[in-house]
Coordinates of C-alpha atoms in Angstrom, one line a residue:
X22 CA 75.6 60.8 -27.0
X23 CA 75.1 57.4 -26.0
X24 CA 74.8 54.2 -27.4
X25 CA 73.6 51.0 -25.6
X26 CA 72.1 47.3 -26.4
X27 CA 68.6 45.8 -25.4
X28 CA 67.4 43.0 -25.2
X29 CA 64.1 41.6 -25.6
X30 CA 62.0 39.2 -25.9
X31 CA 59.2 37.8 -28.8
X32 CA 59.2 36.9 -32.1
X33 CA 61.2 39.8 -33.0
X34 CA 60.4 39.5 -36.9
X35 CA 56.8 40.2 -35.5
X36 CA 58.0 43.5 -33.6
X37 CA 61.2 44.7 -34.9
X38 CA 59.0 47.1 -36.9
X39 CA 56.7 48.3 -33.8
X40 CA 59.9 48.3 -31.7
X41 CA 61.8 50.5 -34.0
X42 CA 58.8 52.9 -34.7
X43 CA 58.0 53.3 -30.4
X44 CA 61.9 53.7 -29.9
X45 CA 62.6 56.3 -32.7
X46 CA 59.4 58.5 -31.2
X47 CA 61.1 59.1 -28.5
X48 CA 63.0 62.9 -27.7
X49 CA 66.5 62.5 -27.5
X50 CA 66.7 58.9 -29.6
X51 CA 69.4 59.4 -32.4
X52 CA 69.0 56.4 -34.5
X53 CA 67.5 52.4 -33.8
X54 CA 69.1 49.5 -35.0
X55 CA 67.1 46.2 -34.5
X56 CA 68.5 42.7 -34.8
X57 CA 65.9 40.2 -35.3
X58 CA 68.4 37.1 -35.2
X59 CA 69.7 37.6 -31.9
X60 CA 66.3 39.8 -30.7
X61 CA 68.8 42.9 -29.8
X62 CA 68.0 46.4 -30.6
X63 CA 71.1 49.4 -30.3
X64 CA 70.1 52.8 -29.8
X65 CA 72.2 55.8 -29.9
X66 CA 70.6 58.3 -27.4
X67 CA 70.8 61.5 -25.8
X68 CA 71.4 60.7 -22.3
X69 CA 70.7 64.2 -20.8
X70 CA 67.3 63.8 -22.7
X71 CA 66.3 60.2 -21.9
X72 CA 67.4 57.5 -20.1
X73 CA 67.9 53.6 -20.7
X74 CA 64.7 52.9 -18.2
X75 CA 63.0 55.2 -20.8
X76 CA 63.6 52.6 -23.6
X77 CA 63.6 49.5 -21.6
X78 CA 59.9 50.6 -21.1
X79 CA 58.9 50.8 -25.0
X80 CA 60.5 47.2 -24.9
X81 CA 57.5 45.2 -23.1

């Protein structure tokens, strides 16, 4: 299990909820945190089931 910060970028009010929803889909994702003040999301992953490219993409 691993756990790892994001960035992104956009009015994250706006997408925190699509963000989180997209993220959490995903096999292997473990739990989503987003931060909307400082546009940061931490998710706890399975890294033998997904990688960090993985969820980088579902930021854009």
């Amino acid at each position: 299990m691993k756990a790892e910060k994001f960035k992104f970028k956009g009015d994250a009010k706006a997408k925190g909820k699509e963000i989180h929803k997209s993220i959490a889909a995903l096999d292997g994702v473990k739990a989503v945190r987003v931060d909307s003040f400082a546009n940061t999301v931490t998710v706890d992953y399975d890294e033998n089931k997904i990688s960090s490219s993985d969820i980088k993409s579902k930021l854009t």
